[in-house]
mmCIF file of C-alpha atoms and ligand atoms in Angstrom:
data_model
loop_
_atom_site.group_PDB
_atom_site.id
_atom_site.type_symbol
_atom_site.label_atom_id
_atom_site.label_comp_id
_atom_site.label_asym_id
_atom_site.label_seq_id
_atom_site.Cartn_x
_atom_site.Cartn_y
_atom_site.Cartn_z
ATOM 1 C CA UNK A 1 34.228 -67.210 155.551
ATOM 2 C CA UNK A 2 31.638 -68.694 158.071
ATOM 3 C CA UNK A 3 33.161 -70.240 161.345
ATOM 4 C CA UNK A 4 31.097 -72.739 162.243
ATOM 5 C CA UNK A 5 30.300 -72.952 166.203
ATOM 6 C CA UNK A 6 28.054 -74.901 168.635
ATOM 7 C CA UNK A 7 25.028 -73.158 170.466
ATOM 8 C CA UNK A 8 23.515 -74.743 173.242
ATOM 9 C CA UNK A 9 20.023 -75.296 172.895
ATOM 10 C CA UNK A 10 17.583 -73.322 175.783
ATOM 11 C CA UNK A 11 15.751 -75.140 177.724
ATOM 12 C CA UNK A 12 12.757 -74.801 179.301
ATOM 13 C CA UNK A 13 11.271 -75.668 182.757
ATOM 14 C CA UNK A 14 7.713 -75.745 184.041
ATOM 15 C CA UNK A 15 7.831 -75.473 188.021
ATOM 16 C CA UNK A 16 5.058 -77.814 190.054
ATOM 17 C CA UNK A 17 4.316 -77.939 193.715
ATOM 18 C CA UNK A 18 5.896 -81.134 195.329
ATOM 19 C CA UNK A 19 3.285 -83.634 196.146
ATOM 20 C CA UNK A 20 3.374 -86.461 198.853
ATOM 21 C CA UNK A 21 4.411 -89.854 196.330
ATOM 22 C CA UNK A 22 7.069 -88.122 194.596
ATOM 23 C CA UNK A 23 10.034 -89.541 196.935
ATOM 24 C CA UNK A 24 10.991 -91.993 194.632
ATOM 25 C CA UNK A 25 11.700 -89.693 192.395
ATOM 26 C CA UNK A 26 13.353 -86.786 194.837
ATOM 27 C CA UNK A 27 15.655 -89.866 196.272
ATOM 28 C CA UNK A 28 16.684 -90.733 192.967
ATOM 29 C CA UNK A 29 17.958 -87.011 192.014
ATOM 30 C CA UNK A 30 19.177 -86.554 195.917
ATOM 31 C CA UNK A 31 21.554 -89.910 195.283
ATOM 32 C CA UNK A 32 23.478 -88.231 192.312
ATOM 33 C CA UNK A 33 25.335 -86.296 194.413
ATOM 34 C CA UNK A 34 25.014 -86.346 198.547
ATOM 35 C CA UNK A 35 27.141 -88.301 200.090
ATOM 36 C CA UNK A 36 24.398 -89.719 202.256
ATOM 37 C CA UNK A 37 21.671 -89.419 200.127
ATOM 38 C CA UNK A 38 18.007 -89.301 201.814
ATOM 39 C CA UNK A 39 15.757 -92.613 201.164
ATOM 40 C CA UNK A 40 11.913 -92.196 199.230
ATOM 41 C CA UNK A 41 10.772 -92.868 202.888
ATOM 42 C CA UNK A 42 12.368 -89.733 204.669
ATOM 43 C CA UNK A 43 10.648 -87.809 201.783
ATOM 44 C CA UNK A 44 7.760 -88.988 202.170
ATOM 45 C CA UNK A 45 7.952 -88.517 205.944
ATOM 46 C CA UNK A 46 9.473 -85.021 204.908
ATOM 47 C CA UNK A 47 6.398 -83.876 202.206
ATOM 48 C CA UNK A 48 3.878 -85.092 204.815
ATOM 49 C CA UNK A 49 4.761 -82.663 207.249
ATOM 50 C CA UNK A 50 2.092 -79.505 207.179
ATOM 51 C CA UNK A 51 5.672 -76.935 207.410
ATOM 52 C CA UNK A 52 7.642 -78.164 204.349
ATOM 53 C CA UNK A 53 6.853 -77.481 200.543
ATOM 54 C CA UNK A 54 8.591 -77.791 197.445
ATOM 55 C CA UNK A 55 8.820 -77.316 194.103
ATOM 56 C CA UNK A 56 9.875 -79.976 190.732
ATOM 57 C CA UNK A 57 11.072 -78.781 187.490
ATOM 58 C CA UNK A 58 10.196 -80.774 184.401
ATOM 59 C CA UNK A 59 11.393 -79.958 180.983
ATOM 60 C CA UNK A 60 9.231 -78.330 178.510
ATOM 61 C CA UNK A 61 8.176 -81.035 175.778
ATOM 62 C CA UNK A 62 9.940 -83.821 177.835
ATOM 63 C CA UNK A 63 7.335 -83.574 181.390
ATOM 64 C CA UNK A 64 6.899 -87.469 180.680
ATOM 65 C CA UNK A 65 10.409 -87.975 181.909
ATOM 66 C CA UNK A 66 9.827 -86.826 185.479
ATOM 67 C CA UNK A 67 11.564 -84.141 187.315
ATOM 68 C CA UNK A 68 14.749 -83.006 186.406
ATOM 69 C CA UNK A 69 15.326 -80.914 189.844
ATOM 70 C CA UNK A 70 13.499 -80.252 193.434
ATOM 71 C CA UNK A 71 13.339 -77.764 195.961
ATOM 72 C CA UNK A 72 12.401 -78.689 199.392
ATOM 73 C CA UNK A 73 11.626 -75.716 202.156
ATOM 74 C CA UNK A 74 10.367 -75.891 205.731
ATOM 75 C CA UNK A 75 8.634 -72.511 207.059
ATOM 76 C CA UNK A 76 7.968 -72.651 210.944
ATOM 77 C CA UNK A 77 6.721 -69.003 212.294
ATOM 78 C CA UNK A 78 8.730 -66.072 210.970
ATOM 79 C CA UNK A 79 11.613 -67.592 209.376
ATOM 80 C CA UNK A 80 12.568 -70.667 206.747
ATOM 81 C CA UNK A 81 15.397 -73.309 205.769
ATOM 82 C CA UNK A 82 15.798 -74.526 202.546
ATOM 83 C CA UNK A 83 16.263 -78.594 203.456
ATOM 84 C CA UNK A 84 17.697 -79.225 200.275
ATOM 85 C CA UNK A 85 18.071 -78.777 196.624
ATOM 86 C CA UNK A 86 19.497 -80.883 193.432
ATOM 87 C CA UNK A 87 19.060 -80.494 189.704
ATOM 88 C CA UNK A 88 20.112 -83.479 187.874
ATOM 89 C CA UNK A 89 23.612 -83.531 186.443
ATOM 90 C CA UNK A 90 22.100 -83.579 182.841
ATOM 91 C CA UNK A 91 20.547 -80.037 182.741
ATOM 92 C CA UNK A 92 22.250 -78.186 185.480
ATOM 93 C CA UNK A 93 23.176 -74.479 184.386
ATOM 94 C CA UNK A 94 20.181 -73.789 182.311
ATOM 95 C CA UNK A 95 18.402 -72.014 185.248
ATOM 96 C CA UNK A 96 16.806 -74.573 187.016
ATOM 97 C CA UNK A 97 17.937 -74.319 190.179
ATOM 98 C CA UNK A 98 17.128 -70.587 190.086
ATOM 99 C CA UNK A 99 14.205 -70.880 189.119
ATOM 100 C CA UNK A 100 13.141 -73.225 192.032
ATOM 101 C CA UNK A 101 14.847 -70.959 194.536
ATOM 102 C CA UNK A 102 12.728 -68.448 193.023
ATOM 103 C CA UNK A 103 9.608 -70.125 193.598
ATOM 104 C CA UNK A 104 9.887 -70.664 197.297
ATOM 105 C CA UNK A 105 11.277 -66.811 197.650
ATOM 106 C CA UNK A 106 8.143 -66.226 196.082
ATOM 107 C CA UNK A 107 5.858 -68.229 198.093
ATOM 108 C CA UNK A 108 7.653 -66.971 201.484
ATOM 109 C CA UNK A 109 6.915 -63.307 200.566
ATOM 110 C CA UNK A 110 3.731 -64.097 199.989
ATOM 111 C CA UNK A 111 3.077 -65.313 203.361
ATOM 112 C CA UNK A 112 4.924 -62.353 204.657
ATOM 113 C CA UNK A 113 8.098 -64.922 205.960
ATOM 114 C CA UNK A 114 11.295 -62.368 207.521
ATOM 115 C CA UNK A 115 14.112 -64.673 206.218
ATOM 116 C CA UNK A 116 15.114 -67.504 204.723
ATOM 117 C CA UNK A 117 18.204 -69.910 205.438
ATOM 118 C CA UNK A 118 19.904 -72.465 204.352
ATOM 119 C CA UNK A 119 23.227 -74.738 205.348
ATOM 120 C CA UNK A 120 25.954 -75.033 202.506
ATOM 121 C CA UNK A 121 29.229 -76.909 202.184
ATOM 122 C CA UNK A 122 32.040 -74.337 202.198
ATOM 123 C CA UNK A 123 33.063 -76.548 199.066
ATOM 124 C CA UNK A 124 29.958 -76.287 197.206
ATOM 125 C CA UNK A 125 31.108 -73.691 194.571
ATOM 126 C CA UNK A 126 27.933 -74.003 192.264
ATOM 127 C CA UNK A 127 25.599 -73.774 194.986
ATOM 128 C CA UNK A 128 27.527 -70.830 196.653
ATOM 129 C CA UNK A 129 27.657 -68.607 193.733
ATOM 130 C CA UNK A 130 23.296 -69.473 193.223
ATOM 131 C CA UNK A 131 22.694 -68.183 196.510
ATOM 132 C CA UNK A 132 25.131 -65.337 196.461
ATOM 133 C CA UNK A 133 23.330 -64.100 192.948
ATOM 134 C CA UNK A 134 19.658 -64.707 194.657
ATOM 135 C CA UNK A 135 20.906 -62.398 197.342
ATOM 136 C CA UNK A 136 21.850 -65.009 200.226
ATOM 137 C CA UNK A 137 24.790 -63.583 203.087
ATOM 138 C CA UNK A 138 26.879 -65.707 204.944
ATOM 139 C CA UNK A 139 25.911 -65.621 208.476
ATOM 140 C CA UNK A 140 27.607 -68.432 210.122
ATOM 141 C CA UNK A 141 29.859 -71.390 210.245
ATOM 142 C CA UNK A 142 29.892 -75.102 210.691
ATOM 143 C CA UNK A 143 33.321 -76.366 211.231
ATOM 144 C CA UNK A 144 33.570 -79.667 210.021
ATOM 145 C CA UNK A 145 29.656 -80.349 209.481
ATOM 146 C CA UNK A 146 29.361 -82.559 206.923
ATOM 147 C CA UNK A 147 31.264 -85.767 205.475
ATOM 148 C CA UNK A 148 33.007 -86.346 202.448
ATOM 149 C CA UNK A 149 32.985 -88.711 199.947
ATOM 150 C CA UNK A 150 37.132 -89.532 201.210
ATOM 151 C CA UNK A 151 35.382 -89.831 204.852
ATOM 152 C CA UNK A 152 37.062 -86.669 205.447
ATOM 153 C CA UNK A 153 35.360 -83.747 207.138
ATOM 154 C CA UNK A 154 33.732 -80.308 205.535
ATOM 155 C CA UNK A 155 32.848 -76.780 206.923
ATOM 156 C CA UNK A 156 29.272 -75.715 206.170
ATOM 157 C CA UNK A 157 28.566 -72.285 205.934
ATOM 158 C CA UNK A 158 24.973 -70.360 206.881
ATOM 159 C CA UNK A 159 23.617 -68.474 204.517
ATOM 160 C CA UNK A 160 20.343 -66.018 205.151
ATOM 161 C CA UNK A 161 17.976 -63.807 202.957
ATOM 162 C CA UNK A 162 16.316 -61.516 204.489
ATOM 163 C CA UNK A 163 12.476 -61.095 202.875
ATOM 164 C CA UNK A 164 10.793 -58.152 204.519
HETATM 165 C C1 COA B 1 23.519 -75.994 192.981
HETATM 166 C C2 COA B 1 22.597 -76.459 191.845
HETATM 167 C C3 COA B 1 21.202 -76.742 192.425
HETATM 168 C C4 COA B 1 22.496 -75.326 190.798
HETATM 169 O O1 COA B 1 21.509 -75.696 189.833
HETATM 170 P P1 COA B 1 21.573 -75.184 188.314
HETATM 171 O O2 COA B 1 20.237 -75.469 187.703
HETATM 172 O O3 COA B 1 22.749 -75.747 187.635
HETATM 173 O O4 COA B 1 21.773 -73.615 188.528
HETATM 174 P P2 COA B 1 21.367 -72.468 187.492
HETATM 175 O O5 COA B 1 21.589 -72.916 186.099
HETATM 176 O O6 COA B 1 20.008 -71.975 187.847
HETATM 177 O O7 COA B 1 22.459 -71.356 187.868
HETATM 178 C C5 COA B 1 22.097 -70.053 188.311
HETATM 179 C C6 COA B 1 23.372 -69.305 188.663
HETATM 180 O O8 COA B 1 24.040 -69.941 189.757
HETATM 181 C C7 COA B 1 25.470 -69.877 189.543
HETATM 182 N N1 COA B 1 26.007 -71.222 189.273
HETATM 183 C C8 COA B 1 25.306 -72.381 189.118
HETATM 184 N N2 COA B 1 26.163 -73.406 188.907
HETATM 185 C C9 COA B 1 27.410 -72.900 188.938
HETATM 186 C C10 COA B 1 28.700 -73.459 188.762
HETATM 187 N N3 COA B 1 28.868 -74.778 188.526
HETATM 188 N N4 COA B 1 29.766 -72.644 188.845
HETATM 189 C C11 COA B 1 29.624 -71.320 189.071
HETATM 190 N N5 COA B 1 28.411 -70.715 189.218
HETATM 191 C C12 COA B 1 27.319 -71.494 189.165
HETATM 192 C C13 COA B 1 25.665 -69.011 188.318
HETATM 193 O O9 COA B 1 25.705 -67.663 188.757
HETATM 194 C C14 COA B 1 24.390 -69.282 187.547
HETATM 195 O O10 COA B 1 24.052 -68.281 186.623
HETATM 196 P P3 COA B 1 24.691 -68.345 185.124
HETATM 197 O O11 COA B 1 24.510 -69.754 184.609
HETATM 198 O O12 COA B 1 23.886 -67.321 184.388
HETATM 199 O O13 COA B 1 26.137 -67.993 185.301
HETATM 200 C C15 COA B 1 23.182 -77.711 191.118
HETATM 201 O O14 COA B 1 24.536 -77.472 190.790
HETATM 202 C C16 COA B 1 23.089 -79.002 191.925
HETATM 203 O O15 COA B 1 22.062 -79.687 191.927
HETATM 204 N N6 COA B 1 24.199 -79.356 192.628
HETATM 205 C C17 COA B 1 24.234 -80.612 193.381
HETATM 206 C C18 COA B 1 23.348 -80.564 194.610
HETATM 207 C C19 COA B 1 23.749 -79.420 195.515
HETATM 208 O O16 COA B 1 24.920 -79.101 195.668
HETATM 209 N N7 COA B 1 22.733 -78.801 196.168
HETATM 210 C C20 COA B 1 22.965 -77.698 197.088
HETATM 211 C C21 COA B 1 23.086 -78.216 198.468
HETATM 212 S S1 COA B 1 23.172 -76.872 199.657
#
């Protein structure tokens, strides 16, 4: 007898360098989960800026719809922060957000960059466990960094990867 089972379908991404006029877009994914979400005008002021670069994901056979999920990375000298990331609720665990933190690892060796960091809320499971597999270490804490949705307080945690 057959048992009969679901199968998620794969999906594919295609990865595109963030452009300035996009922060409509960027705000809109930002908003579905930060607490204080950033406006279309701080990304815009953010993409302007000759140090920060990102990367969209749109879905094979759906582009038309827009990004599904954003990167955005400042390099200054030697070393780099990840300012943020957020793949939309819809398609999250289908290798998105890997795939973006790929790129920028990519484009950071490139230009030879020693390390990359990034900030984290100690609560943050999903994100934790990304940049654990990509190779990220804790290297610091933030006691009580950021807020909470119950206007309660979180611990952030400092992650680095070291690229050379
Ligand atoms: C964190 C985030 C970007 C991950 O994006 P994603 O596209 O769902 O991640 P991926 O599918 O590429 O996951 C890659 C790996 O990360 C880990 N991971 C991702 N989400 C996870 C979860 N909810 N629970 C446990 N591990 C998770 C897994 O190891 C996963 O590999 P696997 O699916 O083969 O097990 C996404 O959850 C998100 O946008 N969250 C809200 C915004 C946010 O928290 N940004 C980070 C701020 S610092």
């Amino acid at each position: 007898m057959r048992i009969p089972f679901l199968v998620r379908a794969p999906r594919e991404f295609l990865i595109e360098r963030l452009q300035p006029g996009c922060g409509h877009v960027l705000a809109e994914l930002h908003s579905e989960d930060f607490v204080r979400p950033w406006t279309d005008g701080e990304f815009e002021q953010l993409l302007a800026q000759d140090t920060v670069f990102g990367f969209a994901g749109l879905e094979i056979g759906k582009g038309s719809a827009g990004p599904v999920g954003f990167v955005l990375a400042r390099h200054a000298a030697d070393e780099a922060e990840i300012l943020t990331i957020a793949v939309a609720r819809s398609h999250r665990r289908h290798g998105l957000g890997w795939l973006l933190m790929n790129s920028v690892l990519r484009e950071l060796h490139s230009e030879r960059v020693e390390a990359l960091f990034l900030e984290v809320d100690e609560a943050n499971a999903a994100a934790i466990a990304l940049y654990r597999r990509l190779g990220f270490r804790e290297v610091g804490k933030r006691p009580q960094y950021y807020r909470t949705a119950d206007s309660g307080r979180s611990g952030a945690l400092v992650m680095r990867r070291d690229l050379r």
